[in-house]
XYZ file of C-alpha atoms in Angstrom:
459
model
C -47.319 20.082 24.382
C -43.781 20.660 23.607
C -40.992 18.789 25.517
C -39.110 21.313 27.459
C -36.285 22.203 29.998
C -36.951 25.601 30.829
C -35.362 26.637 34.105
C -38.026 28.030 36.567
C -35.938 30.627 38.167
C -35.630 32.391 35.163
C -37.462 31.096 32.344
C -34.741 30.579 29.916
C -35.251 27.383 27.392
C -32.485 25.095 27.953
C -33.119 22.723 25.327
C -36.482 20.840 23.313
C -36.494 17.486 22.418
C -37.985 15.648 19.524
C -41.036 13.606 20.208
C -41.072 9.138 19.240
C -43.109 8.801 16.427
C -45.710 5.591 15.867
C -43.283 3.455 14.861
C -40.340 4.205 17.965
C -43.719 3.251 20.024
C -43.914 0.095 18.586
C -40.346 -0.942 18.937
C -40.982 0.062 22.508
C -43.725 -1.790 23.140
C -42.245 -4.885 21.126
C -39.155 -4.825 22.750
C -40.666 -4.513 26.467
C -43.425 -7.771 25.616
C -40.197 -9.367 24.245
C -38.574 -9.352 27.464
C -41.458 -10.306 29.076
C -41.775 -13.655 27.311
C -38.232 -13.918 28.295
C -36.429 -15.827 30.951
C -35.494 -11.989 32.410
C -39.114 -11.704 33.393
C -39.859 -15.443 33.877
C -36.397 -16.560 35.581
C -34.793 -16.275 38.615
C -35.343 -13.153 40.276
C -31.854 -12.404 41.287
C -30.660 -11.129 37.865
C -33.369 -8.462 38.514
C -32.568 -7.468 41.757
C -29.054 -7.064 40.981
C -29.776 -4.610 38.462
C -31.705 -2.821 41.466
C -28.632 -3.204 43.910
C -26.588 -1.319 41.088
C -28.954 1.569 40.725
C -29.140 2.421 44.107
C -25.249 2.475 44.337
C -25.335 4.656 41.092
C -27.431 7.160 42.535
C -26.444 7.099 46.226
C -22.489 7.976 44.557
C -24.229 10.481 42.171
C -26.925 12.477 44.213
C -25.330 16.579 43.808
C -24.436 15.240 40.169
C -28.628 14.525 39.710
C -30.420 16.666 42.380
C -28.970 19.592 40.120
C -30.756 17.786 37.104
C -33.589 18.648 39.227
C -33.188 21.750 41.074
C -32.551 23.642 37.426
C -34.987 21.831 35.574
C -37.963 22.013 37.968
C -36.909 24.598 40.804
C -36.724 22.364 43.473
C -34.644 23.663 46.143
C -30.870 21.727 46.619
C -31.475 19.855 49.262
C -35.030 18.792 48.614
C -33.588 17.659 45.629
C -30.538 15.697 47.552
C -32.855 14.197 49.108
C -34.960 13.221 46.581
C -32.037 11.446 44.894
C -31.722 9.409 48.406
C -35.101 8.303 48.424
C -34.749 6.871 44.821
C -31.721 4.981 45.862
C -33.340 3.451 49.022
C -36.285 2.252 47.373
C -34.225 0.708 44.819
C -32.030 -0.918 48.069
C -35.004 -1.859 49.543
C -36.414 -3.574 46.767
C -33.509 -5.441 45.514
C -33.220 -7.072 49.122
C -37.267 -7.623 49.839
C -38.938 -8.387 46.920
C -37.798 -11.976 46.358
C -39.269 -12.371 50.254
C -42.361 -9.980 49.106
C -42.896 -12.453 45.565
C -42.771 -16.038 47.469
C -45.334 -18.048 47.456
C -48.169 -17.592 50.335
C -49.562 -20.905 51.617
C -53.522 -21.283 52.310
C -54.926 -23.710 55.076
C -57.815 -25.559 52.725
C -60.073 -28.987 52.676
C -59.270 -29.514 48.871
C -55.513 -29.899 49.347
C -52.122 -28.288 49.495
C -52.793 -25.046 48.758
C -50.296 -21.793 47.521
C -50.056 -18.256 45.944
C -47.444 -18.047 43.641
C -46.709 -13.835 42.292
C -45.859 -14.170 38.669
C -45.558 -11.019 36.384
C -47.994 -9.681 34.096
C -46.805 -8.226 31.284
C -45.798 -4.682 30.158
C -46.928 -1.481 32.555
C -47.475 1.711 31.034
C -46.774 4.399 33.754
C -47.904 8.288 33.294
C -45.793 10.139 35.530
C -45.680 13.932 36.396
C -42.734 16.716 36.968
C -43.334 17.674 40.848
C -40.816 14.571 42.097
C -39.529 14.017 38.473
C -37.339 10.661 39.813
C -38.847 9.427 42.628
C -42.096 9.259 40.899
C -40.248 6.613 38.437
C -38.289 4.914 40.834
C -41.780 4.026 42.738
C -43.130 2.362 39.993
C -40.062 1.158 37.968
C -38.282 -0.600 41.046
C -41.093 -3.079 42.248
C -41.966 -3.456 38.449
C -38.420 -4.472 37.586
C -38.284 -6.522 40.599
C -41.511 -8.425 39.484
C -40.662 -9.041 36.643
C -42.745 -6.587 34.475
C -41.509 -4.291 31.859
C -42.530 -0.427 31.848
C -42.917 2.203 29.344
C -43.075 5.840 30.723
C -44.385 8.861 29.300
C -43.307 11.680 31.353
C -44.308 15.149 32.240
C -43.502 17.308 29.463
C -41.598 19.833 31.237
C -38.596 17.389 32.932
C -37.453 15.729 29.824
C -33.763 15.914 31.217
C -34.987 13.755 33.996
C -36.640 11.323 32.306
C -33.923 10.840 30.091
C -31.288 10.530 32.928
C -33.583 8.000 34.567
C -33.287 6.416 31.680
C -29.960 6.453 31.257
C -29.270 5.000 34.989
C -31.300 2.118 34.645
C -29.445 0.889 31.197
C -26.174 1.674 33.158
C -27.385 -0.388 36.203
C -27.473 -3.162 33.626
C -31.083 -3.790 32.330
C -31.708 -5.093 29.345
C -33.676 -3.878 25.984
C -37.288 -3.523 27.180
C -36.720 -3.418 31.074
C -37.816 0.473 30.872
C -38.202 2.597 28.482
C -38.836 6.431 28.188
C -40.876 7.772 25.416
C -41.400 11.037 24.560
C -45.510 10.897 23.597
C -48.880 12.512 23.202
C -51.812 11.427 25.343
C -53.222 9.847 21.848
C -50.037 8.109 21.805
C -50.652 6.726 25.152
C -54.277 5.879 24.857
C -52.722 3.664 21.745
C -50.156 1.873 23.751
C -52.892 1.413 27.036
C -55.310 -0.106 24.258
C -52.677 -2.626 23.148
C -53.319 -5.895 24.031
C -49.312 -6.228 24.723
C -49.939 -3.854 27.495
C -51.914 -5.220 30.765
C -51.612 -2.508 33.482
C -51.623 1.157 34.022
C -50.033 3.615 36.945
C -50.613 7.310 37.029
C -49.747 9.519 38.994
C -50.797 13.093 38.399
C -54.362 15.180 38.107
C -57.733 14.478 39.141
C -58.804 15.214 35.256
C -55.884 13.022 34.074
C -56.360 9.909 36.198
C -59.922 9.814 34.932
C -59.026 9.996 31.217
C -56.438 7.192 31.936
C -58.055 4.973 34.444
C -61.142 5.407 31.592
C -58.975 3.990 29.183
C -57.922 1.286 31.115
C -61.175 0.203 32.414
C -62.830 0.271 28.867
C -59.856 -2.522 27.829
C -60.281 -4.783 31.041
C -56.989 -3.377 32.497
C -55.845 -3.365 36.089
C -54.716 0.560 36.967
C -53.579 2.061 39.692
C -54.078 6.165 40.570
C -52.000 8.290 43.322
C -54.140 11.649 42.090
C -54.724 14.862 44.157
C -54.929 15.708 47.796
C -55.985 18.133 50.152
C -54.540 16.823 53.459
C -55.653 18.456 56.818
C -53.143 19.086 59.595
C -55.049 19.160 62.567
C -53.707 21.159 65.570
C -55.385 20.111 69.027
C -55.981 22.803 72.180
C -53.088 20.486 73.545
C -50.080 20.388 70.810
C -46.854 21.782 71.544
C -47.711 25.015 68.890
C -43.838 26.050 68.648
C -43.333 22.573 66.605
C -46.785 22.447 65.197
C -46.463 25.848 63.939
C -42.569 25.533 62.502
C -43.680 21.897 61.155
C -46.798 22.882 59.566
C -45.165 26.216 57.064
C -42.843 23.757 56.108
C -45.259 21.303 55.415
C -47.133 23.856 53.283
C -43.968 25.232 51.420
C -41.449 22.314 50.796
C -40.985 21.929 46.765
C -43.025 25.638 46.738
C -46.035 23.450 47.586
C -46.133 21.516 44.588
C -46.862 18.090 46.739
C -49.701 15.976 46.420
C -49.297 14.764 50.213
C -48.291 18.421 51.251
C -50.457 20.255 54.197
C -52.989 22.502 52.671
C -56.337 22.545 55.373
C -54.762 23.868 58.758
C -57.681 22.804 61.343
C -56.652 24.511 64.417
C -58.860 24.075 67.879
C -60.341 27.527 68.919
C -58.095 27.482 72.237
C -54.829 28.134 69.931
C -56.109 29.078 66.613
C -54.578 32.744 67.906
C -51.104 31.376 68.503
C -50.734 29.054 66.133
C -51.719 31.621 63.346
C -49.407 33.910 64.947
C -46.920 32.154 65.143
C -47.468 30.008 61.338
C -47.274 33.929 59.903
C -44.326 34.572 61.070
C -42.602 31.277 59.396
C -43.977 32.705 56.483
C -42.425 36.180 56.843
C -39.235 34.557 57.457
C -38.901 32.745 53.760
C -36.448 33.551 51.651
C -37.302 33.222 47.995
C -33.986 32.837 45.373
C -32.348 30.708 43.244
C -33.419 26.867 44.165
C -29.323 25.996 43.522
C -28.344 28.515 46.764
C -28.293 26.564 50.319
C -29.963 30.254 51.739
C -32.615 30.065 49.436
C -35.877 28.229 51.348
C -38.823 29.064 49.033
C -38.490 28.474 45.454
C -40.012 29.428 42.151
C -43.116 27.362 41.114
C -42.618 24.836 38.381
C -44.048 26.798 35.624
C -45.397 29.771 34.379
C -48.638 28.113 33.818
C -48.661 27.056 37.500
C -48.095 30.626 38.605
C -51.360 31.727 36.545
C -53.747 28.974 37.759
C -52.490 29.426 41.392
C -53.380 32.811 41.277
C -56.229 32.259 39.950
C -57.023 30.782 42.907
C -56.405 32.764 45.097
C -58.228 35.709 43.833
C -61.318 33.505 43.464
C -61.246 32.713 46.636
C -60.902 36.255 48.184
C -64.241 37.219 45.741
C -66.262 34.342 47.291
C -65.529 35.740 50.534
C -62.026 34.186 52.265
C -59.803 36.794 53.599
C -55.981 37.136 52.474
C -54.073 36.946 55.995
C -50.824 37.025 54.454
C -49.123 36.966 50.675
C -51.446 36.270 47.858
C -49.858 37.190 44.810
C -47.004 36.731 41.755
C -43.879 38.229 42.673
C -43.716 40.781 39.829
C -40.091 41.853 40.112
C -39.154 38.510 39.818
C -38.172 36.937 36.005
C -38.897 33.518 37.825
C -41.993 31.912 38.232
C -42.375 33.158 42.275
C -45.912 33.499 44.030
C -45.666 34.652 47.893
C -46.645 32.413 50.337
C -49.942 32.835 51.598
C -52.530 32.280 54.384
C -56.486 32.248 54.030
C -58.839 32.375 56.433
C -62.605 32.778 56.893
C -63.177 30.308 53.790
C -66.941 28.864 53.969
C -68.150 25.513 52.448
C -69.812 27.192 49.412
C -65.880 28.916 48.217
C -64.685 26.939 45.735
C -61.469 27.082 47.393
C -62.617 24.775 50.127
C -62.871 21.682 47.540
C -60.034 23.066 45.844
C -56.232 21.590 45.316
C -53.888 24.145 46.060
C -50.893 23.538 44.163
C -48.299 26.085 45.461
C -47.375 27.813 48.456
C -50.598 28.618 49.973
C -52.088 27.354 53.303
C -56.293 27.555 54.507
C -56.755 27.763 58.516
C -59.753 26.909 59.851
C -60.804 26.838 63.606
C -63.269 24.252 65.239
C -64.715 23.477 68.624
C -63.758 19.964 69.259
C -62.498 17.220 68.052
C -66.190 15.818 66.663
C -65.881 19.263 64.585
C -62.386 18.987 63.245
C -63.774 15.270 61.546
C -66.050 16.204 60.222
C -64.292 19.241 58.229
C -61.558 16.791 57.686
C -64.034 14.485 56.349
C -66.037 17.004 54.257
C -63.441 16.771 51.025
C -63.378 15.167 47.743
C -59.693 13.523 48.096
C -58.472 11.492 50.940
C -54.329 11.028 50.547
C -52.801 11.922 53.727
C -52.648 13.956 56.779
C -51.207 15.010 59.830
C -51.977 15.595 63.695
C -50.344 17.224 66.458
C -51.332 16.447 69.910
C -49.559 15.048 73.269
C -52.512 13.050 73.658
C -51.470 9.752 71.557
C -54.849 7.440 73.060
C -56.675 10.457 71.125
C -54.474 10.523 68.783
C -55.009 7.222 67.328
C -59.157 7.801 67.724
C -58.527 10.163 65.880
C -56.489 8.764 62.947
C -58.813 5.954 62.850
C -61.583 8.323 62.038
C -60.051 10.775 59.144
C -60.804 9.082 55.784
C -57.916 9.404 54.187
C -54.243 6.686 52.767
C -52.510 7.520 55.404
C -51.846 9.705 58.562
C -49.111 10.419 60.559
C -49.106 11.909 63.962
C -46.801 15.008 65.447
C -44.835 14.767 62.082
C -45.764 15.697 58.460
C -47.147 13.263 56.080
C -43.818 11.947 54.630
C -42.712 8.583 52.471
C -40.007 6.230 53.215
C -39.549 2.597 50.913
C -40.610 -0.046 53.453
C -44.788 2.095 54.059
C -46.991 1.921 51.216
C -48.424 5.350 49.857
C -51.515 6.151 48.257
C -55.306 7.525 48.897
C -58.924 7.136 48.931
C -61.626 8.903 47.045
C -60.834 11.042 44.386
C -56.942 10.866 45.365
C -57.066 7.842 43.295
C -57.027 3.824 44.250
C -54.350 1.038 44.595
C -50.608 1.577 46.769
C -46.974 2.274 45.613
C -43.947 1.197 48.250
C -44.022 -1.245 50.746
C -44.914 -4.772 50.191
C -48.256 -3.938 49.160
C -46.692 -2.015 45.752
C -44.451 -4.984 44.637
C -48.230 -6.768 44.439
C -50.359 -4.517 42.482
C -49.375 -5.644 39.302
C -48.560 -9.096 39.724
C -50.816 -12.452 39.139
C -51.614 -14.000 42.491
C -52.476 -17.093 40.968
C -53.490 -19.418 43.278
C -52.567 -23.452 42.891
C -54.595 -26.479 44.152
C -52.251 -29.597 44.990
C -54.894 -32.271 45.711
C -54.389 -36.177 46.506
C -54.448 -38.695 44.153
C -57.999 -40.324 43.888
């Protein structure tokens, strides 16, 4: 596949950009296990941090400059892009002032003598990344990698090469050396070359379910640690006792926000039978009330979906779904009228356990309600899914609350707010929305050597 910037809103190319050949990889991968070996990657962490503390100041004194990288190449709305931009520079921050806490050594109570952890790098990472949060996506693996001490090679989603290369571009600005990162403009053969390198000794994705299995294949056939943040299909549970004015207004924009291109975005609305009326009601009309436009206007509050492509297999969807029985509440088609690539927001209903929409990533605009009984009832549905990344409940009750979050298999939960992200709380899934955690403490250690080291008395 081609790399692209074609803007979204209107489908106009913007520019293509020539693909590495065999031998660019190589330098790539030469230079990155160079600086590995060095004392960049064995030394003192503070010349690493301080590349981080410079990045975050470049993009927190750049973010309209960048979020409009983003906005025209992908369609993001402005200020979901701004704030993208502020993310990347806070994880960067929070990095550059934890991780040398985060890497020290961890000391272990034991009858064969002093015992310690130390966290030593690994080697090079080679990180798949896709277009839907085209920077922070490569800020969450580049800054705890660079940190670390590891070097990373990217291949990114072929349809935000501008962003990629601007990422690029920051980091060698923020004063990394040769090798630190490096952006490479590649085919998945190319890839499975560099994950089969024995230079290379870990793998992130983030991205499909299909794609994640390819890679993590790859990386499991050549003895290589990988971590996957894949699909989701998070519930937001509403309970008979939620305030349903905030539930309702927190839930469309949970659905909508980036046009509902989020991995972590609502997409199963469980509603208990006592307000499933209301909170329908009410949901509908926040959908009525969207604005679809240009992403770069401050009116505009749904924009176009990433792609053309997108637009097709969304509705897809959607029509599948109403033939197998769900019923279209609201929306459920491609704005026509529309150069862009625009599909309505829409609501189903009524879908049963043998649509295939009910096992089925939505990845647009487009919300499922379902009502239950009780809270046994809204589990189990929650349960009953192939991914498990996050979710959200509403209720005044927290004591049932918490039950209740302990019982939902999924990363991560969050309760009377939407799932969101934030540097210092790791982020990541169970089942089929992939294994192992970005952020937090717990992402600075995923590809690091916890070796452990015996110091016992002399005989």
């Amino acid at each position: 596949m081609p790399y692209q910037t074609i803007n979204p809103f209107n489908n106009k190319l913007i520019k293509e950009y020539q693909t590495h050949n065999d031998k660019q990889v190589e330098e790539a991968v030469s230079a990155a296990h160079a600086l590995y070996k060095s004392d960049w990657a064995q030394g003192d962490i503070k010349q690493r941090v301080k590349v981080l503390h410079k990045l975050s100041e470049l993009m927190a004194s750049r973010i309209d400059e960048l979020a409009e990288v983003v906005s025209v190449e992908m369609g993001k709305l402005i200020g979901q892009s701004r704030g993208e931009v502020q993310i990347c520079a806070d994880i960067a921050k929070f990095y550059a002032e934890n991780a040398e806490e985060f890497l020290k050594p961890v000391p272990y109570k034991s009858d064969l003598g002093e015992a310690w952890v130390e966290h030593h790098p690994i080697g090079v990472i080679m990180a798949v990344e896709p277009w839907n949060f085209p920077f922070y996506q490569l800020m969450r693996v580049l800054a705890p990698n660079l940190a670390s001490g590891n070097s990373v090679i990217v291949k990114h989603a072929s349809i935000v090469p501008h962003c990629a290369e601007t990422f690029e571009k920051l980091i060698v600005e923020a004063g990394a050396p040769k090798g630190a990162y490096t952006n490479l403009f590649i085919s998945q053969d190319q890839v499975a070359s560099i994950i089969d390198d024995d230079r290379v000794q870990g793998v992130a994705l983030t991205g499909s379910e299909k794609a994640g299995a390819i890679v993590a294949a790859r990386a499991a056939g050549k003895l290589k640690k990988s971590t996957l943040e894949l699909g989701g299909n998070d519930v937001f549970a509403v309970l008979d006792d939620a305030d349903i004015d905030k539930a309702a207004k927190a839930g469309a924009q949970a659905r909508v926000s980036n046009a509902g291109q989020v991995c972590t975005a609502a997409k199963r609305f469980i509603i208990h039978e006592k307000v499933a009326d209301e909170f329908l009601k009410k949901f509908t009309e926040h959908f009525k009330a969207l604005k679809m436009g240009d992403p770069l206007d401050k009116s505009t509050t749904l924009g176009p979906l990433s792609s053309a492509d997108a637009v097709k297999t969304l509705s897809k969807q959607v029509d599948d779904a109403v033939k197998h029985g769900a019923k279209l509440h609201f929306g459920g088609k491609k704005v026509s009228d529309n150069p862009g690539n625009f599909f309505e927001p829409t609501i189903l209903t009524h879908i049963t356990r043998d649509n295939p929409a009910y096992f089925e990533e939505f990845f647009g605009p487009v919300a499922q309600v379902y009502v239950v009984k009780n809270d046994e009832e809204l589990v189990k549905l929650a349960n009953d899914s192939h991914y498990g990344l996050g979710g959200s409940l509403f209720t005044r009750d927290l004591t049932r609350a918490r039950k209740l979050a302990s019982q939902i298999e999924t990363g991560m939960v969050y309760v009377n707010s939407p799932t969101d992200t934030a540097a210092e709380l790791p982020f990541g899934g169970v089942k089929r929305s992939g294994f192992g955690r970005e952020l937090s403490d717990l992402g600075i250690k995923e590809f690091v050597n916890q070796k452990l080291v015996v110091l016992t008395a002399k005989s």
